[in-house]
């Protein structure tokens, strides 16, 4: 009996602490003294905390029975979901940003999460040293003629728990009525501060329109990109593009490629030969590890490579193609696209997940592969690497992984990319639309530290005006190339090539591609030609386009008018 009384005494203290500290302080101190008014999610969390206290009172009165314990755990599960949902809205904000008042430097939405985990920990600790369920459930019961009283005699600590929970519940009702109003009014996303003057409070029912069930998936749940081997009917006629396109690149030749790759090609980059002749070792990849880091190596006798093609000191990869595939494959292929010189297939899991190589670039002697989720890996060729089983499904004896990185964006955080090209200083990417988000966003990552440099909304110009009721989000960019400091963006939709200024994110010109090109997914500049890769009937097809007459407008429109952004309050 002594152990049982001790259990219910400690349980009373737990109920008092869980209700009076978080809910009491938020209500009496933050609310009535400092004027803090809960948002709709804060009210939901407070209600769950009060329900925790109510379940605790049932246990104090009727004993610890499985049904009361089950109700308590269900309430805590709901509260954890609410708090996850709430502070998840603010988890990725910059340091110091948040919503409403803070306690010990942490905002109240975070403390709600702490409270519900605290309930789990306290309950677990009490049950760990508690008597059996049968003893706890029967404590205080009086047997007479085979019948038993179903409730317990309350101690002073138990009575205090009832009193405190009741008072806190009433004071919260008062605050809720004054600041939020009676039914059908309910909480707000951006409540004003609490005031005892009824005229200064706002009663609103606007959030009812967000209370439907079942609710749609979260704003960050979007469909994955449409890849080369997905069944999708693309319009190949550039005359139907959202921009007015009046130029076309002629088709020189096409051929089906027989390279043994693990998946359709998703990126293509040609490494041009240096201007000055060099001595090439017998193994064309043997000296790849002669430089360190991500920045181009400065050597007095180093050959010069055009920054329009790639950056870095990679003289031994001259006249080769770098190929990326949809299933995280990387291949070094000769200029004739017949021989694979080296390759690896990255294990995309078990670290920062990297899905579908959309960009393969060289940073000095480092290979940087970018995935559709804006996560990248740095890999180096090393024939003495041993067996790097942990990082590679294929090529573990020839390559070593140096590290992985996740690029965090803002405007493009809910969009995938299917293109990534580096100029030696920045890596540029263009977002692809999904069912929820349609904007065409140019993303720039600083190659040196892999951090975000800028995000810009791509703009049409007077040189490439939009058609009425059309928008740039209709394009589906699947490849990027660099041409005289400008970006050539390949759109799978409407077979269009856009010329984009990376500084202003303006579309300077647009070219149509021949209708013979089917399902384009990558492009690369080589000599005086543009190579476009398509995917048709399970095979990669290389289309060679003539660039001898390619002379796009290269001058940004300095007085381009900009539409002011729409500002929205994030709320809770």
Coordinates of C-alpha atoms in Angstrom, one line a residue:
X1 CA 0.0 0.0 0.0
X2 CA 2.8 2.4 0.8
X3 CA 4.3 1.9 -2.7
X4 CA 0.9 2.5 -4.2
X5 CA 0.3 5.7 -2.3
X6 CA 3.7 6.9 -3.3
X7 CA 2.9 6.2 -7.0
X8 CA -0.3 8.2 -6.9
X9 CA 1.5 11.0 -5.0
X10 CA 4.1 11.2 -7.8
X11 CA 1.5 11.0 -10.4
X12 CA -0.3 13.9 -8.9
X13 CA 2.9 16.0 -9.0
X14 CA 3.3 15.0 -12.6
X15 CA -0.2 16.1 -13.5
X16 CA 0.3 19.4 -11.7
X17 CA 3.6 20.0 -13.3
X18 CA 2.5 19.2 -16.9
X19 CA -0.5 21.4 -16.7
X20 CA 0.6 24.3 -14.5
X21 CA 4.1 24.9 -16.0
X22 CA 3.5 24.9 -19.8
X23 CA -0.2 25.7 -19.9
X24 CA -0.3 27.8 -16.8
X25 CA 2.7 29.9 -17.7
X26 CA 1.6 30.4 -21.3
X27 CA -1.9 31.4 -20.1
X28 CA -1.3 33.4 -16.9
X29 CA 2.1 34.9 -17.5
X30 CA 2.6 35.1 -21.3
X31 CA -1.0 35.7 -22.0
X32 CA -2.5 37.9 -19.2
X33 CA 0.7 39.7 -18.3
X34 CA 2.7 40.0 -21.5
X35 CA -0.2 40.0 -23.9
X36 CA 0.7 36.9 -25.9
X37 CA -2.3 35.4 -27.8
X38 CA -2.1 31.8 -29.1
X39 CA -2.5 31.0 -32.8
X40 CA -4.9 28.3 -33.9
X41 CA -2.2 25.6 -33.6
X42 CA -1.1 26.8 -30.1
X43 CA -4.7 26.5 -29.0
X44 CA -4.8 22.9 -30.3
X45 CA -1.6 22.1 -28.4
X46 CA -3.0 23.7 -25.2
X47 CA -6.1 21.6 -25.5
X48 CA -4.1 18.4 -25.9
X49 CA -2.1 19.3 -22.8
X50 CA -5.4 19.9 -20.8
X51 CA -6.6 16.6 -22.1
X52 CA -3.4 15.0 -20.8
X53 CA -4.3 16.5 -17.4
X54 CA -7.9 15.3 -17.6
X55 CA -6.8 11.8 -18.4
X56 CA -4.4 12.0 -15.4
X57 CA -7.4 13.0 -13.2
X58 CA -9.3 10.0 -14.3
X59 CA -6.4 7.8 -13.3
X60 CA -6.1 9.5 -9.9
X61 CA -9.8 9.0 -9.2
X62 CA -10.4 5.6 -10.7
X63 CA -7.0 4.0 -10.7
X64 CA -4.5 3.1 -13.4
X65 CA -6.6 1.1 -15.8
X66 CA -5.6 0.1 -19.3
X67 CA -8.3 2.1 -20.9
X68 CA -7.2 5.3 -19.2
X69 CA -3.5 4.6 -20.0
X70 CA -4.6 4.0 -23.6
X71 CA -6.5 7.3 -23.8
X72 CA -3.5 9.1 -22.3
X73 CA -1.1 7.7 -24.9
X74 CA -3.5 8.5 -27.8
X75 CA -3.7 12.1 -26.6
X76 CA 0.1 12.3 -26.4
X77 CA 0.4 10.9 -29.9
X78 CA -2.0 13.5 -31.2
X79 CA -0.1 16.3 -29.4
X80 CA 3.2 15.1 -30.8
X81 CA 1.7 15.3 -34.3
X82 CA 0.4 18.8 -33.6
X83 CA 3.8 20.0 -32.3
X84 CA 5.7 18.3 -35.2
X85 CA 3.4 20.0 -37.6
X86 CA 3.7 23.4 -35.8
X87 CA 7.4 23.8 -35.3
X88 CA 8.1 22.1 -38.6
X89 CA 6.7 25.3 -40.2
X90 CA 9.6 27.2 -38.6
X91 CA 12.3 24.6 -38.3
X92 CA 14.4 25.9 -41.3
X93 CA 14.2 29.6 -40.6
X94 CA 17.3 31.6 -40.1
X95 CA 18.8 32.0 -36.6
X96 CA 16.7 34.3 -34.4
X97 CA 13.5 34.0 -36.5
X98 CA 10.4 32.5 -35.1
X99 CA 6.8 33.2 -34.1
X100 CA 5.4 34.8 -30.9
X101 CA 7.1 35.1 -27.6
X102 CA 10.1 32.9 -26.6
X103 CA 11.0 31.2 -23.4
X104 CA 14.7 30.6 -22.7
X105 CA 15.4 31.6 -26.3
X106 CA 13.0 29.0 -27.7
X107 CA 9.6 29.8 -29.1
X108 CA 6.5 28.3 -27.6
X109 CA 5.8 26.0 -30.6
X110 CA 9.0 24.2 -29.8
X111 CA 8.2 23.9 -26.1
X112 CA 4.9 22.2 -26.9
X113 CA 7.0 19.4 -28.5
X114 CA 9.2 19.2 -25.4
X115 CA 6.1 18.9 -23.2
X116 CA 4.6 15.9 -25.0
X117 CA 7.9 14.1 -25.0
X118 CA 8.2 14.9 -21.3
X119 CA 4.8 13.3 -20.7
X120 CA 6.1 10.1 -22.3
X121 CA 9.3 10.1 -20.3
X122 CA 7.6 10.8 -17.0
X123 CA 4.9 8.2 -17.6
X124 CA 7.5 5.7 -18.5
X125 CA 9.6 6.4 -15.4
X126 CA 6.6 6.1 -13.1
X127 CA 5.4 2.8 -14.6
X128 CA 8.9 1.4 -14.5
X129 CA 9.0 1.5 -10.7
X130 CA 5.2 1.2 -10.1
X131 CA 3.4 -1.8 -8.5
X132 CA 1.4 -4.1 -10.7
X133 CA -1.6 -2.9 -12.7
X134 CA -3.9 -5.0 -10.6
X135 CA -2.7 -3.4 -7.4
X136 CA -2.9 0.1 -8.7
X137 CA -6.4 -0.4 -10.2
X138 CA -7.7 -1.8 -6.9
X139 CA -6.1 0.7 -4.5
X140 CA -8.8 2.4 -2.4
X141 CA -11.5 -0.1 -3.4
X142 CA -13.8 -1.4 -0.6
X143 CA -15.2 -5.0 -1.1
X144 CA -18.7 -5.9 0.3
X145 CA -20.7 -8.9 -0.6
X146 CA -18.6 -9.4 -3.8
X147 CA -19.0 -5.8 -4.9
X148 CA -16.2 -3.3 -5.2
X149 CA -16.2 0.5 -5.1
X150 CA -14.9 1.8 -8.5
X151 CA -13.3 5.0 -7.4
X152 CA -10.4 5.9 -5.1
X153 CA -10.2 8.0 -2.0
X154 CA -8.3 11.2 -2.9
X155 CA -5.3 12.4 -0.9
X156 CA -4.4 16.0 -0.5
X157 CA -2.0 15.9 -3.4
X158 CA -4.7 14.3 -5.6
X159 CA -7.1 17.1 -4.6
X160 CA -4.5 19.8 -5.4
X161 CA -4.2 18.2 -8.9
X162 CA -7.9 18.5 -9.4
X163 CA -8.0 22.1 -8.2
X164 CA -5.0 23.3 -10.3
X165 CA -6.2 21.5 -13.5
X166 CA -9.6 23.0 -13.0
X167 CA -8.3 26.6 -12.4
X168 CA -6.0 26.4 -15.4
X169 CA -8.8 25.1 -17.6
X170 CA -11.1 28.0 -16.6
X171 CA -8.5 30.7 -17.1
X172 CA -7.8 29.4 -20.6
X173 CA -11.5 29.4 -21.3
X174 CA -11.5 33.1 -20.3
X175 CA -8.6 33.9 -22.5
X176 CA -10.0 31.9 -25.4
X177 CA -13.4 33.7 -25.2
X178 CA -11.9 37.2 -25.0
X179 CA -9.2 36.8 -27.7
X180 CA -10.8 34.2 -30.1
X181 CA -14.5 34.4 -29.4
X182 CA -17.4 31.9 -29.1
X183 CA -18.4 29.4 -31.7
X184 CA -18.3 29.7 -34.7
X185 CA -15.2 31.8 -34.3
X186 CA -11.9 29.9 -33.9
X187 CA -8.2 30.5 -33.7
X188 CA -6.2 32.6 -36.2
X189 CA -2.9 32.1 -38.0
X190 CA -1.7 35.6 -37.1
X191 CA -3.5 36.6 -33.9
X192 CA -3.0 40.0 -32.4
X193 CA -1.8 40.5 -28.9
X194 CA -4.2 39.8 -26.0
X195 CA -6.2 42.7 -24.6
X196 CA -8.8 42.9 -21.9
X197 CA -10.6 45.4 -24.0
X198 CA -13.1 43.4 -26.1
X199 CA -13.1 46.1 -28.9
X200 CA -9.4 45.6 -29.5
X201 CA -9.7 41.8 -30.1
X202 CA -10.4 40.2 -33.5
X203 CA -12.9 37.3 -33.8
X204 CA -12.5 35.4 -37.1
X205 CA -13.9 32.3 -38.7
X206 CA -11.6 32.3 -41.7
X207 CA -9.7 29.2 -40.7
X208 CA -12.8 27.0 -41.1
X209 CA -11.9 26.7 -44.8
X210 CA -8.7 25.0 -43.8
X211 CA -10.4 22.5 -41.5
X212 CA -11.6 20.0 -44.2
X213 CA -11.0 16.3 -43.8
X214 CA -9.2 14.5 -45.1
X215 CA -6.7 17.3 -45.6
X216 CA -4.5 17.5 -48.7
X217 CA -0.9 16.5 -48.3
X218 CA 1.6 19.1 -47.2
X219 CA 2.9 21.9 -49.4
X220 CA 6.3 20.1 -49.6
X221 CA 4.8 16.9 -51.0
X222 CA 5.1 17.3 -54.8
X223 CA 5.2 14.9 -57.7
X224 CA 8.7 13.7 -58.8
X225 CA 10.1 14.9 -62.1
X226 CA 9.1 13.4 -65.4
X227 CA 12.2 11.5 -66.6
X228 CA 13.2 10.2 -70.1
X229 CA 11.8 6.7 -69.7
X230 CA 8.5 7.9 -68.1
X231 CA 5.4 7.8 -70.4
X232 CA 4.4 11.3 -71.1
X233 CA 3.2 13.0 -74.3
X234 CA 5.4 16.0 -74.9
X235 CA 4.4 18.6 -77.5
X236 CA 7.5 18.7 -79.9
X237 CA 6.3 21.8 -81.8
X238 CA 8.1 25.0 -80.7
X239 CA 5.4 27.1 -82.4
X240 CA 3.2 26.1 -79.5
X241 CA 5.7 27.3 -76.9
X242 CA 4.6 30.1 -74.5
X243 CA 7.2 32.4 -76.0
X244 CA 7.2 33.7 -79.6
X245 CA 10.0 31.7 -81.2
X246 CA 11.0 32.6 -84.8
X247 CA 14.4 30.8 -85.2
X248 CA 15.3 27.2 -85.6
X249 CA 18.5 25.2 -85.5
X250 CA 18.9 22.8 -88.4
X251 CA 19.5 19.1 -87.8
X252 CA 22.8 17.9 -89.2
X253 CA 22.7 14.2 -88.3
X254 CA 21.4 11.7 -85.8
X255 CA 22.4 8.2 -84.6
X256 CA 21.3 5.7 -82.1
X257 CA 23.9 5.0 -79.4
X258 CA 24.9 1.5 -78.4
X259 CA 26.9 2.3 -75.2
X260 CA 26.2 0.0 -72.3
X261 CA 24.8 2.4 -69.7
X262 CA 22.8 1.5 -66.6
X263 CA 19.9 4.0 -67.4
X264 CA 18.9 6.7 -69.9
X265 CA 21.2 9.6 -70.2
X266 CA 20.3 12.6 -68.0
X267 CA 23.3 14.9 -68.6
X268 CA 26.1 15.3 -71.1
X269 CA 29.3 17.4 -70.9
X270 CA 32.1 17.6 -73.5
X271 CA 35.6 18.3 -72.2
X272 CA 37.3 20.2 -75.0
X273 CA 41.0 19.8 -75.8
X274 CA 43.5 22.3 -74.5
X275 CA 44.9 25.0 -76.9
X276 CA 48.5 24.0 -76.3
X277 CA 49.6 20.4 -77.1
X278 CA 50.6 18.3 -74.1
X279 CA 52.2 15.0 -73.3
X280 CA 49.5 12.4 -72.6
X281 CA 50.4 9.4 -70.4
X282 CA 49.5 5.9 -71.5
X283 CA 46.6 5.8 -69.0
X284 CA 44.3 8.7 -69.9
X285 CA 43.0 8.9 -66.4
X286 CA 46.1 8.1 -64.4
X287 CA 46.9 11.7 -63.4
X288 CA 43.4 12.8 -62.3
X289 CA 44.5 13.0 -58.7
X290 CA 47.3 15.5 -59.2
X291 CA 45.3 18.4 -57.8
X292 CA 43.3 18.9 -54.6
X293 CA 40.1 20.7 -53.7
X294 CA 37.3 22.2 -55.7
X295 CA 38.9 25.3 -57.1
X296 CA 40.8 25.3 -60.5
X297 CA 44.5 24.6 -60.0
X298 CA 46.8 27.5 -61.1
X299 CA 50.0 26.2 -62.7
X300 CA 52.4 28.2 -64.8
X301 CA 52.6 25.6 -67.6
X302 CA 49.0 24.4 -67.4
X303 CA 47.1 24.3 -70.6
X304 CA 44.1 26.6 -70.9
X305 CA 40.6 25.3 -71.1
X306 CA 37.7 27.4 -72.2
X307 CA 35.5 28.4 -69.3
X308 CA 32.5 28.1 -71.7
X309 CA 33.1 24.4 -71.6
X310 CA 34.4 23.4 -68.2
X311 CA 36.6 24.6 -65.4
X312 CA 39.8 23.1 -64.0
X313 CA 43.0 21.4 -64.7
X314 CA 41.9 18.2 -66.4
X315 CA 44.2 17.9 -69.3
X316 CA 44.1 14.2 -69.3
X317 CA 40.4 14.0 -70.0
X318 CA 40.7 16.0 -73.2
X319 CA 38.2 15.3 -75.9
X320 CA 36.0 13.1 -73.8
X321 CA 32.3 13.1 -72.9
X322 CA 31.1 13.0 -69.3
X323 CA 27.8 11.2 -69.1
X324 CA 25.3 11.1 -66.2
X325 CA 22.4 8.8 -66.1
X326 CA 19.0 8.6 -64.3
X327 CA 20.2 5.8 -62.0
X328 CA 23.3 7.6 -60.6
X329 CA 25.7 6.4 -63.2
X330 CA 28.8 8.4 -64.3
X331 CA 30.7 7.5 -67.5
X332 CA 33.8 8.9 -69.2
X333 CA 33.4 8.2 -72.9
X334 CA 35.6 8.9 -75.9
X335 CA 34.7 11.6 -78.4
X336 CA 33.2 9.1 -80.8
X337 CA 30.8 7.9 -78.1
X338 CA 32.0 4.3 -78.6
X339 CA 34.3 3.4 -75.7
X340 CA 33.7 3.8 -72.0
X341 CA 37.1 4.8 -70.4
X342 CA 35.9 4.7 -66.8
X343 CA 32.7 4.7 -64.9
X344 CA 31.0 4.4 -61.5
X345 CA 27.5 4.0 -60.1
X346 CA 27.0 5.8 -56.9
X347 CA 25.1 4.3 -54.0
X348 CA 22.5 7.0 -53.6
X349 CA 21.4 5.9 -50.1
X350 CA 23.1 5.6 -46.7
X351 CA 24.2 9.3 -46.6
X352 CA 22.7 12.4 -48.2
X353 CA 20.4 10.8 -50.8
X354 CA 21.3 11.7 -54.4
X355 CA 18.7 10.7 -57.0
X356 CA 19.1 10.9 -60.8
X357 CA 22.3 12.6 -61.9
X358 CA 21.1 15.8 -63.6
X359 CA 24.5 17.5 -63.7
X360 CA 28.1 16.1 -64.1
X361 CA 30.8 18.7 -63.8
X362 CA 34.5 19.0 -63.2
X363 CA 35.9 21.1 -60.3
X364 CA 39.7 20.9 -60.7
X365 CA 40.4 17.2 -60.6
X366 CA 37.1 16.5 -58.7
X367 CA 34.0 15.2 -60.3
X368 CA 30.8 16.8 -58.9
X369 CA 27.6 15.0 -59.6
X370 CA 24.3 16.8 -58.8
X371 CA 21.0 15.0 -58.2
X372 CA 17.4 16.1 -59.0
X373 CA 16.9 16.9 -55.3
X374 CA 19.8 19.4 -55.4
X375 CA 22.1 17.1 -53.4
X376 CA 25.6 16.6 -54.8
X377 CA 28.6 14.4 -54.3
X378 CA 32.3 15.1 -55.0
X379 CA 34.1 12.1 -56.4
X380 CA 37.8 11.6 -57.4
X381 CA 39.3 9.1 -59.7
X382 CA 41.9 7.0 -57.8
X383 CA 43.1 3.7 -59.2
X384 CA 44.6 2.9 -55.8
X385 CA 41.5 3.6 -53.9
X386 CA 40.9 0.0 -52.9
X387 CA 37.3 -1.2 -52.5
X388 CA 35.0 1.7 -51.7
X389 CA 32.0 -0.6 -51.3
X390 CA 30.2 1.8 -49.0
X391 CA 29.8 4.6 -51.6
X392 CA 29.6 2.8 -55.0
X393 CA 27.6 0.0 -56.6
X394 CA 30.0 0.0 -59.5
X395 CA 33.5 1.5 -59.8
X396 CA 34.4 1.0 -56.1
X397 CA 38.0 0.1 -57.1
X398 CA 38.6 3.2 -59.2
X399 CA 36.9 6.0 -57.5
X400 CA 36.7 7.6 -54.0
X401 CA 33.9 9.8 -52.6
X402 CA 35.1 13.0 -50.9
X403 CA 31.8 14.1 -49.5
X404 CA 28.2 14.9 -50.1
X405 CA 26.2 18.1 -49.8
X406 CA 22.6 19.3 -49.7
X407 CA 21.9 22.6 -51.2
X408 CA 19.2 24.5 -49.2
X409 CA 17.1 26.9 -51.3
X410 CA 14.2 29.1 -50.6
X411 CA 12.1 29.9 -53.7
X412 CA 13.0 26.6 -55.2
X413 CA 12.7 24.4 -52.1
X414 CA 9.5 22.8 -53.4
X415 CA 10.8 22.2 -56.9
X416 CA 13.1 19.6 -58.4
X417 CA 15.8 20.3 -61.0
X418 CA 16.8 18.3 -64.1
X419 CA 19.8 20.4 -65.1
X420 CA 23.1 21.6 -63.5
X421 CA 26.0 23.2 -65.2
X422 CA 29.1 24.8 -63.7
X423 CA 31.2 27.7 -65.1
X424 CA 34.0 27.1 -62.7
X425 CA 32.6 29.6 -60.1
X426 CA 28.9 28.9 -60.0
X427 CA 26.7 25.9 -60.7
X428 CA 23.5 26.9 -62.4
X429 CA 20.2 24.9 -62.1
X430 CA 16.7 25.5 -63.4
X431 CA 13.6 24.2 -61.6
X432 CA 11.0 22.1 -63.3
X433 CA 7.3 22.6 -62.7
X434 CA 5.0 20.3 -60.8
X435 CA 1.3 20.1 -60.2
X436 CA 1.5 22.6 -57.3
X437 CA 4.4 25.0 -58.2
X438 CA 4.9 26.3 -61.8
X439 CA 7.6 29.0 -61.5
X440 CA 10.8 28.7 -63.6
X441 CA 13.6 29.6 -61.1
X442 CA 17.3 30.0 -61.9
X443 CA 19.4 28.7 -59.0
X444 CA 23.0 29.6 -58.5
X445 CA 25.3 27.7 -56.2
X446 CA 28.8 28.9 -55.3
X447 CA 31.1 26.0 -56.2
X448 CA 33.8 26.9 -53.7
X449 CA 31.6 26.3 -50.6
X450 CA 28.5 24.6 -52.1
X451 CA 26.3 27.3 -50.7
X452 CA 23.4 29.1 -52.3
X453 CA 24.4 32.2 -54.2
X454 CA 21.1 33.3 -55.6
X455 CA 17.6 32.4 -56.7
X456 CA 15.9 34.4 -59.5
X457 CA 12.6 34.1 -61.3
X458 CA 13.4 33.7 -65.0
X459 CA 11.9 36.6 -67.0
X460 CA 10.8 36.9 -70.6
X461 CA 12.0 40.0 -72.4
X462 CA 10.9 42.1 -75.3
X463 CA 13.1 40.0 -77.5
X464 CA 11.2 36.9 -76.4
X465 CA 7.7 38.1 -75.4
X466 CA 5.2 35.8 -73.8
X467 CA 2.0 34.9 -75.6
X468 CA -1.2 36.0 -73.9
X469 CA -2.3 33.9 -71.0
X470 CA 0.9 31.9 -71.1
X471 CA 3.7 31.5 -68.5
X472 CA 7.3 30.3 -68.4
X473 CA 6.4 27.4 -66.1
X474 CA 5.2 25.5 -69.2
X475 CA 8.8 24.9 -70.2
X476 CA 10.4 21.7 -68.8
X477 CA 14.2 22.3 -68.7
X478 CA 16.2 19.0 -68.8
X479 CA 19.7 20.2 -69.8
X480 CA 22.1 23.2 -69.6
X481 CA 25.2 24.2 -71.5
X482 CA 27.4 27.3 -71.4
X483 CA 27.9 29.5 -74.4
X484 CA 30.0 32.6 -74.2
X485 CA 28.9 33.2 -70.6
X486 CA 25.2 32.6 -71.3
X487 CA 23.1 29.5 -70.5
X488 CA 21.6 27.4 -73.2
X489 CA 18.5 25.7 -71.6
X490 CA 17.0 22.7 -73.3
X491 CA 13.2 22.4 -72.8
X492 CA 11.7 18.9 -73.3
X493 CA 8.3 20.6 -73.7
X494 CA 8.0 22.3 -77.1
X495 CA 11.5 21.3 -78.2
X496 CA 12.9 24.8 -77.4
X497 CA 16.3 26.1 -76.7
X498 CA 16.4 29.2 -74.4
X499 CA 19.3 31.6 -74.2
X500 CA 19.4 32.9 -70.6
X501 CA 21.6 35.5 -69.0
X502 CA 22.7 34.0 -65.7
X503 CA 23.2 37.4 -64.1
X504 CA 19.8 38.8 -64.7
X505 CA 17.8 35.6 -65.4
X506 CA 16.4 37.1 -68.5
X507 CA 15.6 35.1 -71.6
X508 CA 17.7 36.8 -74.3
X509 CA 16.7 34.6 -77.2
X510 CA 14.9 31.4 -78.1
X511 CA 15.4 28.8 -80.8
X512 CA 13.2 26.0 -82.0
X513 CA 14.6 22.5 -82.4
X514 CA 13.6 20.1 -85.2
X515 CA 10.5 18.0 -84.7
X516 CA 12.6 14.9 -85.4
X517 CA 14.1 15.2 -81.9
X518 CA 12.2 13.0 -79.6
X519 CA 12.1 13.3 -75.8
X520 CA 15.2 15.5 -75.4
X521 CA 17.0 15.1 -72.0
X522 CA 20.5 16.5 -72.3
X523 CA 22.8 18.6 -74.5
X524 CA 26.4 19.5 -74.9
X525 CA 28.5 21.9 -77.1
X526 CA 31.2 20.3 -79.2
X527 CA 33.2 22.2 -81.8
X528 CA 30.7 24.0 -84.0
X529 CA 27.8 21.7 -83.2
X530 CA 25.2 21.2 -80.5
X531 CA 24.6 17.6 -79.4
X532 CA 21.2 16.9 -78.0
X533 CA 20.4 13.5 -76.4
X534 CA 16.9 12.1 -76.8
X535 CA 15.4 8.8 -75.6
X536 CA 13.2 6.8 -77.9
X537 CA 12.1 3.2 -77.9
X538 CA 14.4 2.3 -75.0
X539 CA 17.6 3.8 -76.6
X540 CA 19.6 7.0 -76.4
X541 CA 19.6 8.9 -79.6
X542 CA 22.2 11.6 -80.3
X543 CA 21.1 14.5 -82.5
X544 CA 23.8 16.8 -84.0
X545 CA 22.6 20.3 -84.7
X546 CA 24.4 22.8 -86.9
X547 CA 25.6 26.0 -85.0
X548 CA 27.3 27.7 -87.9
X549 CA 24.4 30.2 -88.2
X550 CA 23.8 30.4 -84.4
X551 CA 23.9 34.0 -83.4
X552 CA 21.6 34.7 -80.5
X553 CA 21.0 38.1 -78.9
X554 CA 23.5 38.2 -76.0
X555 CA 22.7 41.6 -74.5
X556 CA 20.5 41.8 -71.4
X557 CA 17.5 44.1 -71.4
X558 CA 18.6 46.7 -68.8
X559 CA 15.2 48.4 -68.5
X560 CA 13.2 45.2 -68.2
X561 CA 10.2 45.9 -66.0
X562 CA 9.7 43.6 -63.0
X563 CA 6.5 42.5 -61.4
X564 CA 6.6 43.3 -57.7
X565 CA 6.6 40.2 -55.5
X566 CA 3.5 39.2 -53.6
X567 CA 4.2 39.5 -49.9
X568 CA 2.5 37.0 -47.5
X569 CA 2.6 36.7 -43.8
X570 CA 3.8 33.2 -42.8
X571 CA 1.8 33.1 -39.6
X572 CA 2.0 30.1 -37.3

